[in-house]
Every structure is written in C-alpha cells, then in structure tokens.
Tab-separated table of C-alpha atoms in Angstrom:
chain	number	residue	atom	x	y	z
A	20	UNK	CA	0.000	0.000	0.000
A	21	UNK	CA	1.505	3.731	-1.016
A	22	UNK	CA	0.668	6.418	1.040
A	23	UNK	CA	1.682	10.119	0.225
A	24	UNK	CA	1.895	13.306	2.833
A	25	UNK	CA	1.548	15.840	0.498
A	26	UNK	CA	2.490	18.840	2.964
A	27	UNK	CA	4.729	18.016	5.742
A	28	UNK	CA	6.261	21.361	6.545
A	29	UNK	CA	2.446	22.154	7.792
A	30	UNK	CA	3.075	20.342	10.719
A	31	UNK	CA	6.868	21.683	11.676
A	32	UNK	CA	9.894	19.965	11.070
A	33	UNK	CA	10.610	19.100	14.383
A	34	UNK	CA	7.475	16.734	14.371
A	35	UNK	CA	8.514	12.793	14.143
A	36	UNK	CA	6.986	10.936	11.388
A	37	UNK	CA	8.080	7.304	12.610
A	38	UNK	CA	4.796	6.430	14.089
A	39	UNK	CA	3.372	6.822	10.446
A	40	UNK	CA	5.954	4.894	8.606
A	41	UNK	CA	5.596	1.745	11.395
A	42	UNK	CA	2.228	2.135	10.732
A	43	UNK	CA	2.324	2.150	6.324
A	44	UNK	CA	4.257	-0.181	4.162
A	45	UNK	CA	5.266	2.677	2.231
A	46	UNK	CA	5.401	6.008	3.007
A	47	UNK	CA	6.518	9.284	0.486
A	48	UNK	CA	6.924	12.490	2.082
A	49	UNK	CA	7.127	15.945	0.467
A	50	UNK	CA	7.292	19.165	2.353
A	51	UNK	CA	4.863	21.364	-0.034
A	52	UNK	CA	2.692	21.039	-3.032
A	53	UNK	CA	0.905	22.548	-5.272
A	54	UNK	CA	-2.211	21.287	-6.322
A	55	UNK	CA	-0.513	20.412	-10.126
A	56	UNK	CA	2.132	18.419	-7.798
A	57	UNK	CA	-0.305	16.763	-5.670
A	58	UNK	CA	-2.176	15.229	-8.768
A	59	UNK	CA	1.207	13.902	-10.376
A	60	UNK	CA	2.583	12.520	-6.547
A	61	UNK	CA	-0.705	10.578	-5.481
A	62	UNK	CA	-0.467	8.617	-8.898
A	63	UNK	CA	-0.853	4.993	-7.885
A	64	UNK	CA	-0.928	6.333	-4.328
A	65	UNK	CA	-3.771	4.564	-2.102
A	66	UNK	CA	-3.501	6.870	0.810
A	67	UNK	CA	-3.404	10.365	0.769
A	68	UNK	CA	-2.182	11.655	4.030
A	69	UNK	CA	-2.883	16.466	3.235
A	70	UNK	CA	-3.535	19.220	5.801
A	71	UNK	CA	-4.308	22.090	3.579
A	72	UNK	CA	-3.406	20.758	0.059
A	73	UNK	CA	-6.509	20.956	-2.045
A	74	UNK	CA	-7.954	17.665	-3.465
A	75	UNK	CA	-10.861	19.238	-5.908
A	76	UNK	CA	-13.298	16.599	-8.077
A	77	UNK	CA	-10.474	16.726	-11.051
A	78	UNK	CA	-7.770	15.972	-8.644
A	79	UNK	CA	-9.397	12.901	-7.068
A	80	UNK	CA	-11.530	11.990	-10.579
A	81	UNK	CA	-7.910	11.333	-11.969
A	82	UNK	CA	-6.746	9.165	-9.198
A	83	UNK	CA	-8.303	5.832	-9.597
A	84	UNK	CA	-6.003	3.646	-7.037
A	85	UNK	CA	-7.462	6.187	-3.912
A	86	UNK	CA	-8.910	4.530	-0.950
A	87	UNK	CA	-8.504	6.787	1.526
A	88	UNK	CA	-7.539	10.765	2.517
A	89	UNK	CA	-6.221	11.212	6.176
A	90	UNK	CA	-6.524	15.084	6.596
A	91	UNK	CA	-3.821	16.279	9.107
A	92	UNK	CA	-6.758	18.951	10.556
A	93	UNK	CA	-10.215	18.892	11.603
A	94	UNK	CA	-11.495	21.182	9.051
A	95	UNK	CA	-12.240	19.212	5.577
A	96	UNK	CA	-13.124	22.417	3.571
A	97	UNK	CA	-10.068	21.228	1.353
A	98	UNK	CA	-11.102	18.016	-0.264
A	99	UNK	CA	-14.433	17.623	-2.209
A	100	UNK	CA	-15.944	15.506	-0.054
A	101	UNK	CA	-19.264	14.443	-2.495
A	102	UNK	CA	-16.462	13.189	-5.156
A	103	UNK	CA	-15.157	11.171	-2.149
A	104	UNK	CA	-18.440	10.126	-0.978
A	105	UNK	CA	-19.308	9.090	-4.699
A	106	UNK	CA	-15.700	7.255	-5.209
A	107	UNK	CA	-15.977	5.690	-2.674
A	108	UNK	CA	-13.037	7.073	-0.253
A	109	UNK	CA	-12.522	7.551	3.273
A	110	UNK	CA	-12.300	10.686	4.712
A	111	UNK	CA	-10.579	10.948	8.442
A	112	UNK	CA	-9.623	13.928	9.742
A	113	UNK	CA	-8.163	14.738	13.493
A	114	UNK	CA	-10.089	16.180	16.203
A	115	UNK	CA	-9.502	17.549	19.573
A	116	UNK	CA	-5.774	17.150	18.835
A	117	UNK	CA	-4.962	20.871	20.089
A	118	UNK	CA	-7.481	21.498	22.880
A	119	UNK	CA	-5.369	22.413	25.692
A	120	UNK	CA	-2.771	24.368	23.440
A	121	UNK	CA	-5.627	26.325	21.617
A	122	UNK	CA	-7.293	27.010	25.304
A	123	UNK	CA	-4.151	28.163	26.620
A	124	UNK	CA	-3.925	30.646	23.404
A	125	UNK	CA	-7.277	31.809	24.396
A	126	UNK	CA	-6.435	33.085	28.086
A	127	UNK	CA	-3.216	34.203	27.079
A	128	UNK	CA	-5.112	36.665	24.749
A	129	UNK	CA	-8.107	37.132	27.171
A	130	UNK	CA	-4.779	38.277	29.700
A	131	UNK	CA	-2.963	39.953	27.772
A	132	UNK	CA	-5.905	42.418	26.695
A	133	UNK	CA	-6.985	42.588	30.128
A	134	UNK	CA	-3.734	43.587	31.284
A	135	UNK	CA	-2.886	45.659	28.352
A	136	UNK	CA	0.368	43.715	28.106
A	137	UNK	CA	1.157	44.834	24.492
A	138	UNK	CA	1.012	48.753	25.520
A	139	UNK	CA	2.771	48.414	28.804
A	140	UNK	CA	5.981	46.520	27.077
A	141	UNK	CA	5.865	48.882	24.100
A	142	UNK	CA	6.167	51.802	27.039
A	143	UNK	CA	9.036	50.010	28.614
A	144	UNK	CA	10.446	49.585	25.436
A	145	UNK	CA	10.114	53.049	24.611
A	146	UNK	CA	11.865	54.200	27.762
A	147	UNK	CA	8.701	55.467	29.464
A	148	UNK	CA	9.045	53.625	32.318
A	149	UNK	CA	12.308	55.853	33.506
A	150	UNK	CA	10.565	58.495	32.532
A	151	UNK	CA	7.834	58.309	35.551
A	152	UNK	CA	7.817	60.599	38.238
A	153	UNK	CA	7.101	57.845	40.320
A	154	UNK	CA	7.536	54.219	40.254
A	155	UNK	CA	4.925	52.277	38.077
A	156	UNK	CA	2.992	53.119	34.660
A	157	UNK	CA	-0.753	53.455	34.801
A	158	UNK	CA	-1.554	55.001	31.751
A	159	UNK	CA	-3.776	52.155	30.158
A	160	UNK	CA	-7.258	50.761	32.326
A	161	UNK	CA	-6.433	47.428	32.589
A	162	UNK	CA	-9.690	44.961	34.204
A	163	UNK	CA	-9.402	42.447	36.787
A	164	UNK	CA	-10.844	38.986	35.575
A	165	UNK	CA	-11.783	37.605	38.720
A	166	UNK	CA	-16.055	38.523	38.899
A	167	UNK	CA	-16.140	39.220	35.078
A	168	UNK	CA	-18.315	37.371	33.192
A	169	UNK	CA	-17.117	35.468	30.512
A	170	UNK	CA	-19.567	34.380	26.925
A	171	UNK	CA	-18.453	31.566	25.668
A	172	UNK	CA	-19.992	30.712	22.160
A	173	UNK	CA	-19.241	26.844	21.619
A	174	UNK	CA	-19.729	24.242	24.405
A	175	UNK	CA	-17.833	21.617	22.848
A	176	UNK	CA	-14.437	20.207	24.013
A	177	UNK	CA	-12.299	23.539	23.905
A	178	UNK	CA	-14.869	25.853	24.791
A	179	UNK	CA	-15.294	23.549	28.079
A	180	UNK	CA	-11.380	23.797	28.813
A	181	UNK	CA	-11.408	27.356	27.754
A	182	UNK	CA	-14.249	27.550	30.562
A	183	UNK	CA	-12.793	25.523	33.383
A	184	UNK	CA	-9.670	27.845	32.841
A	185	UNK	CA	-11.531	31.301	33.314
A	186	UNK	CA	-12.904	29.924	36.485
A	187	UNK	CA	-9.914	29.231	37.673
A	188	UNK	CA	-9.414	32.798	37.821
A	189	UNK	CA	-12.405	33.252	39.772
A	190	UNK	CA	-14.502	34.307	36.094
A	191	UNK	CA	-18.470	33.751	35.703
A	192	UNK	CA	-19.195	31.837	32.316
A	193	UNK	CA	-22.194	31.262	30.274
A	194	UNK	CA	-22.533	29.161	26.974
A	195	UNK	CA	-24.689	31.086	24.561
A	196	UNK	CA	-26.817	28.727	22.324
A	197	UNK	CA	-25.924	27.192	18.884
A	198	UNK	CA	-26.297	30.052	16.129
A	199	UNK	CA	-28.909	29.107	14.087
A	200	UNK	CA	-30.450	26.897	16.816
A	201	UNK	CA	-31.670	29.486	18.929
A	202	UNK	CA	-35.255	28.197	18.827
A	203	UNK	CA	-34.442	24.855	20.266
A	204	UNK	CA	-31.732	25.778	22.719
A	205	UNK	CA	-32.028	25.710	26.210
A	206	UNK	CA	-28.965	27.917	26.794
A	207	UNK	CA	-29.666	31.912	25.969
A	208	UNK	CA	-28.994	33.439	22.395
A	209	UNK	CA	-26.032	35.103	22.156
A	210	UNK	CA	-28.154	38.681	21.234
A	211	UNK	CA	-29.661	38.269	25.056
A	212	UNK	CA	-25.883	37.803	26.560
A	213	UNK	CA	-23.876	40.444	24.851
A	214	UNK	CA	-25.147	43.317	27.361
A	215	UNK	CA	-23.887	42.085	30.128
A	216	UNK	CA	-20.728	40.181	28.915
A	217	UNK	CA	-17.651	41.531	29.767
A	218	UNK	CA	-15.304	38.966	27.617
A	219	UNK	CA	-16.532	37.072	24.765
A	220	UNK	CA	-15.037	34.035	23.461
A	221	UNK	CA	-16.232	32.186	19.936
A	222	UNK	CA	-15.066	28.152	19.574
A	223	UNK	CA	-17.524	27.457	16.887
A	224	UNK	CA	-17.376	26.386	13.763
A	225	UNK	CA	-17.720	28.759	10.670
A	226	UNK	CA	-21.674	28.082	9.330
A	227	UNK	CA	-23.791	29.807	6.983
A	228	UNK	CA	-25.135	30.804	10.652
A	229	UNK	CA	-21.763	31.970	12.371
A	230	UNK	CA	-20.496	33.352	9.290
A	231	UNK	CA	-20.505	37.161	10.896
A	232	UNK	CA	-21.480	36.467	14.455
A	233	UNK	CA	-20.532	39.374	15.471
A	234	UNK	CA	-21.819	42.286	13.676
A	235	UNK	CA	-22.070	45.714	13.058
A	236	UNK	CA	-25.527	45.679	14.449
A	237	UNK	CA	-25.101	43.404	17.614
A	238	UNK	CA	-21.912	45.212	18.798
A	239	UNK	CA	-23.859	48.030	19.388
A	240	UNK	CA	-25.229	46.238	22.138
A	241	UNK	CA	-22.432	44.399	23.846
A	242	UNK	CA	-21.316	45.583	26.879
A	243	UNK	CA	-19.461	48.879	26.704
A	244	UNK	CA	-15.528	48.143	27.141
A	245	UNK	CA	-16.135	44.808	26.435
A	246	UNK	CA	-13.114	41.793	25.632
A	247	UNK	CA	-14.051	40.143	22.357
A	248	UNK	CA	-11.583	37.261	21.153
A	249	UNK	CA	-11.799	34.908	18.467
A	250	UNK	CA	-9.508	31.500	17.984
A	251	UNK	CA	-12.367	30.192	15.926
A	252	UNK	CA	-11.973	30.803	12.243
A	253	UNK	CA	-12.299	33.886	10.309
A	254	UNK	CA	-15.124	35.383	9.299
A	255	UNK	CA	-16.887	34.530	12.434
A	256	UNK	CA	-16.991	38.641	13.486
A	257	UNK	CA	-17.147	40.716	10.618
A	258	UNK	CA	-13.997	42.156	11.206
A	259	UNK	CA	-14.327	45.516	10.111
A	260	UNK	CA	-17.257	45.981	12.458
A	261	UNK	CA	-15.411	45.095	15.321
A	262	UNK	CA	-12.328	47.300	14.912
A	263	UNK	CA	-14.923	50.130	14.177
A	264	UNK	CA	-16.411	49.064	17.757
A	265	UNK	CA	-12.744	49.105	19.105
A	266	UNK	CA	-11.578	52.386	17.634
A	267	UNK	CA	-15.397	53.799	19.020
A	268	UNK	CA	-14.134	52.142	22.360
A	269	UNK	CA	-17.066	50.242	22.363
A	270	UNK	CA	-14.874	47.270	22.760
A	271	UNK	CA	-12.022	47.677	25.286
A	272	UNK	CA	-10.095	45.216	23.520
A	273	UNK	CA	-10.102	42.717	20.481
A	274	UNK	CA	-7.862	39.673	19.765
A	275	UNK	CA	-8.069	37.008	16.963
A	276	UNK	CA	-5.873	33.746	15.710
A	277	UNK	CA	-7.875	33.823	12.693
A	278	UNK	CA	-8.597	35.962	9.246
A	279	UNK	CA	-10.522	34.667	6.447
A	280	UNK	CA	-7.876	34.755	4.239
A	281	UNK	CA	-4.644	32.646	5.463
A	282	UNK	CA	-2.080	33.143	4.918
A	283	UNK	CA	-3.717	37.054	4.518
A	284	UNK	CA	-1.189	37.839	1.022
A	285	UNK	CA	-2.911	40.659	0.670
A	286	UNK	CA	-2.451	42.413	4.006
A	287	UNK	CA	-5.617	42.747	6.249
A	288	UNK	CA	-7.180	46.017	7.618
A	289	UNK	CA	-6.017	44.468	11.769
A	290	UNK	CA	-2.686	43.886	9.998
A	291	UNK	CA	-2.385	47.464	9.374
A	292	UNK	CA	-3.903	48.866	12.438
A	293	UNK	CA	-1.858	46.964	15.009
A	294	UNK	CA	0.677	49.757	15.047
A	295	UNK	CA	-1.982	52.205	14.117
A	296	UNK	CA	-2.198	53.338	18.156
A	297	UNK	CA	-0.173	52.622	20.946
A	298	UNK	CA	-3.305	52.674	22.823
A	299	UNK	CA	-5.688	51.042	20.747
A	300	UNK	CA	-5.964	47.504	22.524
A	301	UNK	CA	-5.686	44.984	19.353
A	302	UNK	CA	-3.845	41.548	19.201
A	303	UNK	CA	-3.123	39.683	15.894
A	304	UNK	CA	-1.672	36.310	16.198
A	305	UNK	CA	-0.814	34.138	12.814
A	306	UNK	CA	-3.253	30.992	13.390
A	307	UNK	CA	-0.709	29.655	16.039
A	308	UNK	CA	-3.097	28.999	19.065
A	309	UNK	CA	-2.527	25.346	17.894
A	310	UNK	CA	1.234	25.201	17.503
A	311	UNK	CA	2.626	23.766	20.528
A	312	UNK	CA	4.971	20.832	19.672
A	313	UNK	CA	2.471	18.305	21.935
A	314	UNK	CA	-0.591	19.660	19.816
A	315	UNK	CA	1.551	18.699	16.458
A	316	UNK	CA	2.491	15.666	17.387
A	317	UNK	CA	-0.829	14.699	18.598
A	318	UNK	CA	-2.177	14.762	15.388
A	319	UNK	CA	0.461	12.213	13.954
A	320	UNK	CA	-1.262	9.683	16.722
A	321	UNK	CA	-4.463	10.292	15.882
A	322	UNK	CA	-3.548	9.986	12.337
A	323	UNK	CA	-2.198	6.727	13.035
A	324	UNK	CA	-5.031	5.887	14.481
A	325	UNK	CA	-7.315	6.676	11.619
A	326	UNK	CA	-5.006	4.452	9.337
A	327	UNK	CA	-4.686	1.592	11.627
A	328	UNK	CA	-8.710	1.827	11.946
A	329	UNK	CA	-9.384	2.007	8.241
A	330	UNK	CA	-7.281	-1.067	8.125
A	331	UNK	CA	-9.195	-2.902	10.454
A	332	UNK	CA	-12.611	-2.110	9.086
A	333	UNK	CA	-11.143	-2.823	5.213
C-alpha cells in the first residue's frame, strides 16, 4: 500500500513521522505542493495523508487507485468531499488534537488584553518607564478577571477547557446557544448575553449561521468596554465591524488567531492597524493557538489511528 503526505512542513519539522511509517508499508513524504504536484505525486498512491493541500473533483476523478484521505486537521473544507463520498473514499480527519494548546492561546489573549500587556511593554520599550515621576505606569485601564463574566460561544471540548480555565481565575461563564439553533436551545442566544458580557469568546465552527457572528448591528449592544476574542476561524466577526467598535471604544479590547484569508497575502485592515495606536488595545496572532509541539504531534497519533482503523474495518 503507497501512502503520500503531500504537505509536511504544515506540521513543523521538528514533528517525528516514525509512528506513520511503522504504521504504512510505504510512506513518500514531500514538504509542499501545489495542487498540479499533488495530482502527479498521489499517482498509484492509495492513501493520501494532506492538511491544507486541495484535493478538488479533477484531482481525485484522476486518481483511480485512492482509498482513503487522512486530513492532518479537523477542518475538511479542502477536499471535495461528495467526489469522495461518490468514489468511494474515506475521509478521516483529526479532532480535539490541540485542545489544551488552543485554550491556553485563548487566556493568554483574554490576559494579555486585560492587562494591556502589548502597551505596557511597548512603554518600557520606549523608555517610558524611567521616565515616571514615580515608580509604576498606569496610563492604560487594565480589568481584573476575577467577577467578570465570561460568553463563551461553543460548548464543545475547547470551549469547556477554555471555561474551566476562566474559572480558575475566579470568572463567571455562560454558553450562549448554537447560532442558528436558537429556537431549540435551552442555553440563551447570544443577542440576550452580549449586554452584560464583559469577555466574549467564539469556539464554533464557521456556518452559513456563524459566518458574521458578530456584527455591526449586535456590537452596538455588547457591553461597553467589552473583551471580544476569536480563535475560531475567520469570518466569524465581521472584522471591520469590530475594529470600528474598538476604535469607538465600544470594545475595550479585540484579539483574533484567525482571518478569512490565510495566509492574509494581501495584508488585512487588523494587519495594518496593530501599530496604528499605541493605545488602541488589538492583538493579531498568525493561526498559532494550535502550535505547541504536543498539539503537532498529537495529530500524527491520531492519524495513526485513523489508518490503523481504516485497516481494520477494510
């Protein structure tokens, strides 16, 4: 049996591969490709092992000896999964493989707003510090976490560790209901929540319902001086409203791991307003909540485990 990992370098080249080549009689590895590459490498390849390669219908129509795609993510935006369905191939992909190291992303921008970490090093940096007349800065609010209350939108594995962390720092959280499933949801609609949510947190998936969450119209109504943070996906908040609501100071602070464009080629309007004001509280971070070496390597296990699966069931 061939299998092919079509983008290695996605995962960091520090990450061990052995557990996949114990696990495959044959293994080929290439650092990138392009989708014209990825076509011409999976040739008489049964496995296809991709994170963000894109398999289209022509790709996989032209590759007859495919069983089976392991996708190195949890998203599967990337392959056309009704050619796969109708080919007949399986499609695993990895979940929960970066919970803790995607929660710990979370409060570290949740913190570092709070604190205004990012204005108080750029002061230090800036010699401001010895320029006091006496011994500490105060010249950006910064908001105790301990009696806030945090909205968390996304109940699922990582919006439950992202919870159990806040209240470890003494936070009240609420889970607002599925968007789109408002009607049948025993937990409060986001829309009811806002007003009295001092940090909001999305963890949901990007749906023809989340798409824009967060609004120009709803951010009226969030709390004034409000923490909104998003290590969800882009396009979640429109985010153009919500640096309007920052630069209004209708938010007191806004952080995301996520644009809707990645890597954003084209520049971004946060991109360019990060240095647009050393007091304007704003936090870009390149997709990297999920980074940490144990997150990478956990999704070579669970890869493994797909394969070894797929074998059994075969």
């Amino acid at each position: 049996m061939k299998a092919v990992l079509l983008d290695a370098d996605s995962l960091g080249t520090d990450i061990d591969l052995a557990p996949l080549r114990e696990q495959l009689e044959s293994l080929e590895v290439h650092p990138t490709s392009t989708p014209a590459e990825a076509r011409e490498r999976l040739a008489g390849a049964d496995v296809a092992i991709v994170n963000k390669v894109v398999l289209d219908a022509d790709t996989l129509n032209a590759l007859p000896s495919l069983r089976h795609i392991c996708v190195l993510a949890t998203g599967t935006n990337n392959i056309d999964m009704e050619v796969a369905k109708e080919r007949g191939i399986r499609v695993d992909n990895v979940n929960a493989y970066g919970t803790a190291s995607v929660a710990q992303h979370t409060l570290m921008l949740i913190l570092a707003l709070a604190t205004r970490l990012p204005q108080y090093q750029r002061d230090v940096a800036e010699g401001r510090w010895g320029q006091s007349p006496f011994f500490c800065l105060m010249d950006h609010p910064t908001l105790q976490l301990e009696g806030k209350h945090l909205v968390l939108v996304g109940q699922g594995e990582l919006g439950s560790k992202v919870a159990a962390l806040a209240e470890a720092f003494g936070m009240r959280v609420s889970f607002s209901a599925r968007p789109g499933n408002e009607a049948n949801d025993r937990r409060p609609a986001l829309a009811e929540l806002l007003p009295e949510a001092d940090v909001v947190s999305l963890h949901c998936p990007l749906t023809e319902h989340s798409r824009h969450l967060l609004n120009a119209d709803n951010l009226k109504t969030i709390k004034k001086g409000a923490l909104l943070v998003n290590c969800a996906r882009g396009g979640v908040i429109d985010e153009e409203a919500a640096l309007a609501a920052l630069r209004e100071g209708q938010l007191g602070g806004l952080a995301v791991d996520v644009l809707p464009a990645e890597p954003p080629r084209d520049g971004h309007a946060l991109i360019d307003a990060v240095n647009e004001s050393p007091r304007l509280n704003l936090l870009v971070t390149p997709h990297s909540a999920w980074i940490t070496p144990e997150a990478r390597q956990n999704i070579v296990k669970l890869t493994v485990d797909n394969l070894r699966n797929a074998a059994q069931e075969s």
